[in-house]
Amino acid sequence: MQSATAHAHETHGHDSHGDHAHHHDVSFIRKYVFSTDHKVIAKQFMLASLFFLFVGGLFALLIRWQLAFPGEAIPLIGNILPDTWVSDGAVTANFYTQLLTLHGTVMIFYVIIPLAVGMFGNFCIPLMIGTDDMALPRLNMYSFWLVPPAGLIMLTGFFFDSGAAAAGWTGYPPLGPSSGAGQTTWLISLFLIGFSSIMGATNYMATILNKRAKGLQMFQMPLTVWALFITAILITLGTPVLAAAISMQLADQYLHTSFFMPDNLLVGAPDNSLLTGAFVQKGNELLEHKQLLGGGGQPILWQHLFWFYSHPAVYIMILPGMGIVSDVLATFARKPLYGYKAMIFAIMAIAFLGFIVWGHHMFQSGMNPLLGTTFMLSTIVIAVPSAIKIFNWLGTIWRGDIRFTAANLNALAFIATFIIGGLSGVFMASAPVDIYIHDTYFIVAHIHYVLFGGALFAIFSGIYYWFPKMYGKMLNESLGRKHFYWSFIFFNLTFYPMHLLGVGGHMRRIYNPYIYEFLQQYQPMNQFITIAAIILGFSQFILIFNILWSLKYGKKAPRNPWQANSLEWAAPAHPGHGNFDSDIRVYRGPYEFSHPDRETDFYPQWEEPQGDEKTVHETKEHSHSA
Amino acid sequence: MSFDFSKAMEWAYKDMLTFFPENVSTFGGELDSLFAMIYYASVAIFFITYAILIAFIIMYRHQEGRKAYYYHGNNLAEFTWTLLPTFLFAGIGLVSDDAWTKSKYAYRVPNPDVTIDVLGYQSGFGWQFRYPGPDGVFGNKVRNQISSANPFGIDSNDVHGKDDLVIISPGGARPVEVHLPINKNVLVNLSSNDVLHSFFLPNFRVKQDAVPGQWIKVWFNGTKAGKYEIACAELCGSGHYNMRGLLIMDSQQDYDAWLDQQYKLKKPELSAPVTDSTAVAAVVSDSTTTKN
Amino acid sequence: MSSGLSLAHEPVTKVAHGKLAMWIFLASEIMFFTGFFGAFIVLRNSNLELFSHSAAELTKGLALLNTFILIGSSLTMALSILNLEKGNMGKFKLFLGLTILCGFGFLIVKTIEYSTKFSHHIFPWTNVFFSFYFLMTGFHAIHVIAGMIPMTFMFIKAFTKKGYNHPVKVETLGLYWHFVDLVWIFLFPVLYLIFPAH
Ligand code: HEA
Ligand code: HEA
Ligand code: CUA
Ligand SMILES: [Cu+2]
């Protein structure tokens, strides 16, 4: 059996090379740049997002430097930066606000979502459902090629003299629309990336519904695919609402409408340097006539529209991770996933509830407190399906035979950090408790425990797990472990203390905390956090180095390096266009590990039931038994 | 740049709850104990889940010749760990709700002994306060009279408005300073004329966004005389960090004394409730340059 | 795709990929306009009087005309699909052409409507109601244009030697076109007819 696969690998290895040969006539551009192959597009997402991870991280480190050593010149780069950003080497208040805004925006919209949804969605879905490509490959290509321009548009803001967007990643009006061209680039950028998400999500759903391999039931799909499927639903229903809100804020900024502006605002006229023609002339006449802007609008309306998208968005960021972790854990515990159906229903529950809890971001916004009560209750309820998932993961490793590969370490870290990040969420879910900790570093701690500790560790796990199939090379395990240990330790040292800052009353988004007497005592703590953050940041270079090194010197990946069950491992070691070199038929669920009446401890979905074995094992039969 | 490692590590051996600044308001204690309750629940959950996680990682680490247990889970387990959290979380929800209504619901605001208006403002980043004046009655607010000279939009032909006392940042780095009496129900009508701000009194556990076009009621009852800091907790521009104010809680007598001293200062220009616009300008130029 | 394999079997749901994707995309589109309608309702309730006397200034006649035009275009669209499936290209071209004409008709009427507003010094910034009016009808018009582009492309293709014979694609476009029609069916009463009582 072992030898059989080995042999198979050899021959197919040749096939796959031959497969490449077919495509030599295809121009370089079509093959690597404007490719419609879902695997190439996945790699493009990976490349772009890792770049943005470092950009966003660089912003974070600048933020940290200011908080630890306010007014002191930034080491190395401080004195070469233009003085629209720094004054004698130190970040200015204005630049700080731009940094934190773009840090948040870049990390959420250009790192986590493109990695979790764009990269894994593209790479995993067609392979894991055993088909040759997406349902609509060309649409897929467009959805990627919106991302780099969108990101760059937003970053250009830094080079306007009015600076980049500086209203926070939440862009609350009236601050948003009453500020300069940077905000405009921010809005346009989000509109584009939102459109790209929608195109991608539409495609994922069509693919999963229409292109599953012969015999693959919905309830035989791996959780990664399930999670991405439900994430796609969240995207298609949530993102357009943000798009609508964005167009309204753009109108407030340039057409002098007042969707979010009440009467008689004492804010400066919106900058309309980017716009010309009759509208601006009219607009300026108008501004002369009544020196005060606005009329009839409501600032809180934006918050409702924004969070109606952005709360589901946080689950858009975590659900794919949850799927990945489920697959990685089962594979390396060599054990069927505990409660497969329960896990899927939990994801569905989270997705559904995710649409009725957005108000928990607005407890102190001036929204009717009665709504506060209902949002508090719905928010607390959403913790339940999350609890279910935690316990099922624990059940999965229970009585397993756990292999501590880099992928699995990151998956286990995901559970560990998500418990903390989730529990801090429960504090804030209680509206009265949130009164005090709202907009403090307690929130910032929560953000990073769920986004870095949760989403990003899951993404790392996925990268270590699927890299062999992506590039045909194994990642270096010991480097992988090093990257994990450094990241995990310094992640906690960076972000755990932020809870304490929050309880101490340390507001977020403040350029210099130390003008407040009650915060001065926390400077040493901020310095500690900053040092930890710098180490955390530089630890990420281990990952980059590992990827580059393994691409060149890494050992050639076998077809099924982890001896896993799901369909992607039936494809050649380094699949070419079209993915598979044999027809795929599915006989069982994806988690048939350590089946008692088999000598090997795995039982691939595509392997025909052989010999005396009558029953085709399906997950659903078992989830009820015992 | 100086860095004292031992000070930096203080957090490591201090309990989270000890980080709260002193609470000096009546309902503050209740909010803190709610926090504490959730904190202890979370700590329990944390230790339980981590104990299980770590135990499994050690017990079930890979060993030669061991084969994992082929098991897809069972429904009884699913039910238990669905219900368990449900009850626990439902409990949290119920106890939270009362504290919430008490501190936020307008109709639960106890009849106030002192009422003031507060505005956050962006041009210079600070707070403006309005006391009803000797006659104890506020002048009407009319939106279309709002201007940088008359931020509260006090109706110019309302007699009650003439003596209203308006206090703003003195300019420079000095924070605005206002007084209020202790052991009295203070009602704050909160708003803004430009962007969102958030009126944050750390020691009173009070936080409420100031929303332009909307007067929001905030209340508290201070229990201890002293000097406390006012902060802004909602991003409102590059000077957001710089909206520090000082709230001095006095005994009733000291408070009264302070009040009519303020009225005396104000007498000369009783006619129009004007805020020294040059001072505003000064603050503008200043706050953008202050850096510690 | 690699040779000799039947991985690309026929759609599991029996609905063509493009068509399925279109259905999903339309769900997304519904949420887009829901965002506007939701905001509209909120601000309407806080500006009832303003909304009612502003709504009175809109020209219902033109809007009604446009409603008929769009409904007509939906019909011709359906007919063109029908004929393409039946295979009689002549009728297909005819009805597709009519649909495109309707599209242009709609846009012309809109232009007239807008320009009269401008001449009455009514602009997006005049008040919140007109902000909604211009933004919502504007986005709808953009959707109309977006539909007409592929339509024209198909129409031109149909006159080439190869002709145009992808019923499914036309059907998919048809779905979109009916949706655009539907949105207008909502916009018309909400903006033009329903006056908040006060
Ligand atoms: C991946 C992203 C992600 C995820 C998954 C979550 C998950 C949750 N979040 Fe979080 N949240 C954010 C990202 C995320 N959040 C971000 C970015 C912000 C800030 C936005 C801004 O900038 O303002 C935010 C802000 C935020 C707020 C607003 C705070 C404020 O501004 O004042 C609130 C309030 O309720 C909240 C609540 C929750 C809750 C209840 C969950 C729940 O889903 C958590 C559920 C998980 C658990 C509860 C832990 C696991 C369960 C167990 C260990 C079992 C327990 C066992 C028993 C009870 C027996 N979040
Ligand atoms: C996935 C999301 C994500 C991630 C990964 C991070 C990562 C980090 N964040 Fe993030 N953060 C957010 C999402 C995220 N953040 C959000 C949403 C907000 C709210 C924004 C708002 O308030 O509007 C926020 C806000 C926020 C604040 C609060 C700012 C304020 O309120 O004033 C702080 C402060 O410490 C902070 C710190 C950090 C740090 C130190 C990291 C570290 O993990 C970063 C580690 C560094 C790297 C991974 C890159 C390493 C780069 C180098 C070593 C330099 C070399 C560079 C090049 C070669 C180009 N973040
Ligand atoms: Cu005012 Cu922040
Ligand atoms: Cu949320």
JSON list of N, CA and C in Angstrom, two decimals, chain A residues 26-56:
[
{"chain": "A", "resi": 26, "resn": "VAL", "atom": "N", "xyz": [1.73, 28.73, -23.70]},
{"chain": "A", "resi": 26, "resn": "VAL", "atom": "CA", "xyz": [1.05, 29.87, -23.06]},
{"chain": "A", "resi": 26, "resn": "VAL", "atom": "C", "xyz": [2.09, 30.90, -22.63]},
{"chain": "A", "resi": 27, "resn": "SER", "atom": "N", "xyz": [1.83, 32.17, -22.96]},
{"chain": "A", "resi": 27, "resn": "SER", "atom": "CA", "xyz": [2.83, 33.21, -22.70]},
{"chain": "A", "resi": 27, "resn": "SER", "atom": "C", "xyz": [3.04, 33.36, -21.19]},
{"chain": "A", "resi": 28, "resn": "PHE", "atom": "N", "xyz": [4.19, 33.86, -20.83]},
{"chain": "A", "resi": 28, "resn": "PHE", "atom": "CA", "xyz": [4.53, 34.07, -19.42]},
{"chain": "A", "resi": 28, "resn": "PHE", "atom": "C", "xyz": [3.46, 34.89, -18.74]},
{"chain": "A", "resi": 29, "resn": "ILE", "atom": "N", "xyz": [3.06, 35.97, -19.43]},
{"chain": "A", "resi": 29, "resn": "ILE", "atom": "CA", "xyz": [2.04, 36.86, -18.85]},
{"chain": "A", "resi": 29, "resn": "ILE", "atom": "C", "xyz": [0.80, 36.07, -18.48]},
{"chain": "A", "resi": 30, "resn": "ARG", "atom": "N", "xyz": [0.29, 35.31, -19.44]},
{"chain": "A", "resi": 30, "resn": "ARG", "atom": "CA", "xyz": [-0.96, 34.60, -19.18]},
{"chain": "A", "resi": 30, "resn": "ARG", "atom": "C", "xyz": [-0.78, 33.56, -18.08]},
{"chain": "A", "resi": 31, "resn": "LYS", "atom": "N", "xyz": [0.46, 33.03, -17.97]},
{"chain": "A", "resi": 31, "resn": "LYS", "atom": "CA", "xyz": [0.65, 31.91, -17.05]},
{"chain": "A", "resi": 31, "resn": "LYS", "atom": "C", "xyz": [0.87, 32.40, -15.62]},
{"chain": "A", "resi": 32, "resn": "TYR", "atom": "N", "xyz": [1.61, 33.50, -15.47]},
{"chain": "A", "resi": 32, "resn": "TYR", "atom": "CA", "xyz": [1.99, 33.91, -14.11]},
{"chain": "A", "resi": 32, "resn": "TYR", "atom": "C", "xyz": [1.37, 35.23, -13.69]},
{"chain": "A", "resi": 33, "resn": "VAL", "atom": "N", "xyz": [1.01, 36.09, -14.63]},
{"chain": "A", "resi": 33, "resn": "VAL", "atom": "CA", "xyz": [0.48, 37.40, -14.24]},
{"chain": "A", "resi": 33, "resn": "VAL", "atom": "C", "xyz": [-1.04, 37.39, -14.34]},
{"chain": "A", "resi": 34, "resn": "PHE", "atom": "N", "xyz": [-1.55, 37.38, -15.56]},
{"chain": "A", "resi": 34, "resn": "PHE", "atom": "CA", "xyz": [-3.00, 37.37, -15.73]},
{"chain": "A", "resi": 34, "resn": "PHE", "atom": "C", "xyz": [-3.49, 35.94, -15.92]},
{"chain": "A", "resi": 35, "resn": "SER", "atom": "N", "xyz": [-3.08, 35.10, -14.96]},
{"chain": "A", "resi": 35, "resn": "SER", "atom": "CA", "xyz": [-3.48, 33.71, -15.06]},
{"chain": "A", "resi": 35, "resn": "SER", "atom": "C", "xyz": [-4.91, 33.53, -14.55]},
{"chain": "A", "resi": 36, "resn": "THR", "atom": "N", "xyz": [-5.58, 32.53, -15.08]},
{"chain": "A", "resi": 36, "resn": "THR", "atom": "CA", "xyz": [-6.91, 32.20, -14.58]},
{"chain": "A", "resi": 36, "resn": "THR", "atom": "C", "xyz": [-6.86, 30.90, -13.78]},
{"chain": "A", "resi": 37, "resn": "ASP", "atom": "N", "xyz": [-5.65, 30.37, -13.56]},
{"chain": "A", "resi": 37, "resn": "ASP", "atom": "CA", "xyz": [-5.51, 29.15, -12.78]},
{"chain": "A", "resi": 37, "resn": "ASP", "atom": "C", "xyz": [-5.66, 29.48, -11.29]},
{"chain": "A", "resi": 38, "resn": "HIS", "atom": "N", "xyz": [-6.59, 28.83, -10.63]},
{"chain": "A", "resi": 38, "resn": "HIS", "atom": "CA", "xyz": [-6.88, 29.22, -9.24]},
{"chain": "A", "resi": 38, "resn": "HIS", "atom": "C", "xyz": [-5.66, 29.11, -8.35]},
{"chain": "A", "resi": 39, "resn": "LYS", "atom": "N", "xyz": [-4.73, 28.18, -8.68]},
{"chain": "A", "resi": 39, "resn": "LYS", "atom": "CA", "xyz": [-3.56, 28.02, -7.83]},
{"chain": "A", "resi": 39, "resn": "LYS", "atom": "C", "xyz": [-2.62, 29.20, -7.97]},
{"chain": "A", "resi": 40, "resn": "VAL", "atom": "N", "xyz": [-2.46, 29.67, -9.21]},
{"chain": "A", "resi": 40, "resn": "VAL", "atom": "CA", "xyz": [-1.60, 30.84, -9.43]},
{"chain": "A", "resi": 40, "resn": "VAL", "atom": "C", "xyz": [-2.21, 32.06, -8.74]},
{"chain": "A", "resi": 41, "resn": "ILE", "atom": "N", "xyz": [-3.53, 32.20, -8.87]},
{"chain": "A", "resi": 41, "resn": "ILE", "atom": "CA", "xyz": [-4.19, 33.35, -8.24]},
{"chain": "A", "resi": 41, "resn": "ILE", "atom": "C", "xyz": [-4.01, 33.28, -6.73]},
{"chain": "A", "resi": 42, "resn": "ALA", "atom": "N", "xyz": [-4.10, 32.07, -6.18]},
{"chain": "A", "resi": 42, "resn": "ALA", "atom": "CA", "xyz": [-3.88, 31.93, -4.74]},
{"chain": "A", "resi": 42, "resn": "ALA", "atom": "C", "xyz": [-2.49, 32.41, -4.37]},
{"chain": "A", "resi": 43, "resn": "LYS", "atom": "N", "xyz": [-1.48, 32.03, -5.18]},
{"chain": "A", "resi": 43, "resn": "LYS", "atom": "CA", "xyz": [-0.11, 32.47, -4.88]},
{"chain": "A", "resi": 43, "resn": "LYS", "atom": "C", "xyz": [-0.01, 33.98, -4.97]},
{"chain": "A", "resi": 44, "resn": "GLN", "atom": "N", "xyz": [-0.71, 34.56, -5.96]},
{"chain": "A", "resi": 44, "resn": "GLN", "atom": "CA", "xyz": [-0.66, 36.03, -6.08]},
{"chain": "A", "resi": 44, "resn": "GLN", "atom": "C", "xyz": [-1.24, 36.68, -4.83]},
{"chain": "A", "resi": 45, "resn": "PHE", "atom": "N", "xyz": [-2.38, 36.14, -4.35]},
{"chain": "A", "resi": 45, "resn": "PHE", "atom": "CA", "xyz": [-2.96, 36.67, -3.11]},
{"chain": "A", "resi": 45, "resn": "PHE", "atom": "C", "xyz": [-1.95, 36.57, -1.98]},
{"chain": "A", "resi": 46, "resn": "MET", "atom": "N", "xyz": [-1.27, 35.42, -1.90]},
{"chain": "A", "resi": 46, "resn": "MET", "atom": "CA", "xyz": [-0.31, 35.21, -0.81]},
{"chain": "A", "resi": 46, "resn": "MET", "atom": "C", "xyz": [0.80, 36.25, -0.88]},
{"chain": "A", "resi": 47, "resn": "LEU", "atom": "N", "xyz": [1.33, 36.44, -2.07]},
{"chain": "A", "resi": 47, "resn": "LEU", "atom": "CA", "xyz": [2.44, 37.38, -2.24]},
{"chain": "A", "resi": 47, "resn": "LEU", "atom": "C", "xyz": [2.00, 38.78, -1.82]},
{"chain": "A", "resi": 48, "resn": "ALA", "atom": "N", "xyz": [0.88, 39.24, -2.41]},
{"chain": "A", "resi": 48, "resn": "ALA", "atom": "CA", "xyz": [0.42, 40.60, -2.13]},
{"chain": "A", "resi": 48, "resn": "ALA", "atom": "C", "xyz": [0.17, 40.79, -0.64]},
{"chain": "A", "resi": 49, "resn": "SER", "atom": "N", "xyz": [-0.51, 39.83, -0.02]},
{"chain": "A", "resi": 49, "resn": "SER", "atom": "CA", "xyz": [-0.90, 40.01, 1.37]},
{"chain": "A", "resi": 49, "resn": "SER", "atom": "C", "xyz": [0.29, 39.97, 2.31]},
{"chain": "A", "resi": 50, "resn": "LEU", "atom": "N", "xyz": [1.27, 39.10, 2.01]},
{"chain": "A", "resi": 50, "resn": "LEU", "atom": "CA", "xyz": [2.45, 39.08, 2.87]},
{"chain": "A", "resi": 50, "resn": "LEU", "atom": "C", "xyz": [3.18, 40.42, 2.77]},
{"chain": "A", "resi": 51, "resn": "PHE", "atom": "N", "xyz": [3.21, 41.00, 1.55]},
{"chain": "A", "resi": 51, "resn": "PHE", "atom": "CA", "xyz": [3.79, 42.33, 1.42]},
{"chain": "A", "resi": 51, "resn": "PHE", "atom": "C", "xyz": [3.05, 43.30, 2.33]},
{"chain": "A", "resi": 52, "resn": "PHE", "atom": "N", "xyz": [1.71, 43.27, 2.25]},
{"chain": "A", "resi": 52, "resn": "PHE", "atom": "CA", "xyz": [0.93, 44.22, 3.06]},
{"chain": "A", "resi": 52, "resn": "PHE", "atom": "C", "xyz": [1.08, 43.92, 4.55]},
{"chain": "A", "resi": 53, "resn": "LEU", "atom": "N", "xyz": [1.33, 42.65, 4.90]},
{"chain": "A", "resi": 53, "resn": "LEU", "atom": "CA", "xyz": [1.55, 42.35, 6.33]},
{"chain": "A", "resi": 53, "resn": "LEU", "atom": "C", "xyz": [2.73, 43.15, 6.85]},
{"chain": "A", "resi": 54, "resn": "PHE", "atom": "N", "xyz": [3.76, 43.23, 6.04]},
{"chain": "A", "resi": 54, "resn": "PHE", "atom": "CA", "xyz": [4.94, 43.95, 6.49]},
{"chain": "A", "resi": 54, "resn": "PHE", "atom": "C", "xyz": [4.69, 45.45, 6.48]},
{"chain": "A", "resi": 55, "resn": "VAL", "atom": "N", "xyz": [3.96, 45.92, 5.52]},
{"chain": "A", "resi": 55, "resn": "VAL", "atom": "CA", "xyz": [3.64, 47.36, 5.51]},
{"chain": "A", "resi": 55, "resn": "VAL", "atom": "C", "xyz": [2.82, 47.69, 6.76]},
{"chain": "A", "resi": 56, "resn": "GLY", "atom": "N", "xyz": [1.72, 46.95, 6.96]},
{"chain": "A", "resi": 56, "resn": "GLY", "atom": "CA", "xyz": [0.88, 47.21, 8.12]},
{"chain": "A", "resi": 56, "resn": "GLY", "atom": "C", "xyz": [1.66, 47.03, 9.41]}
]
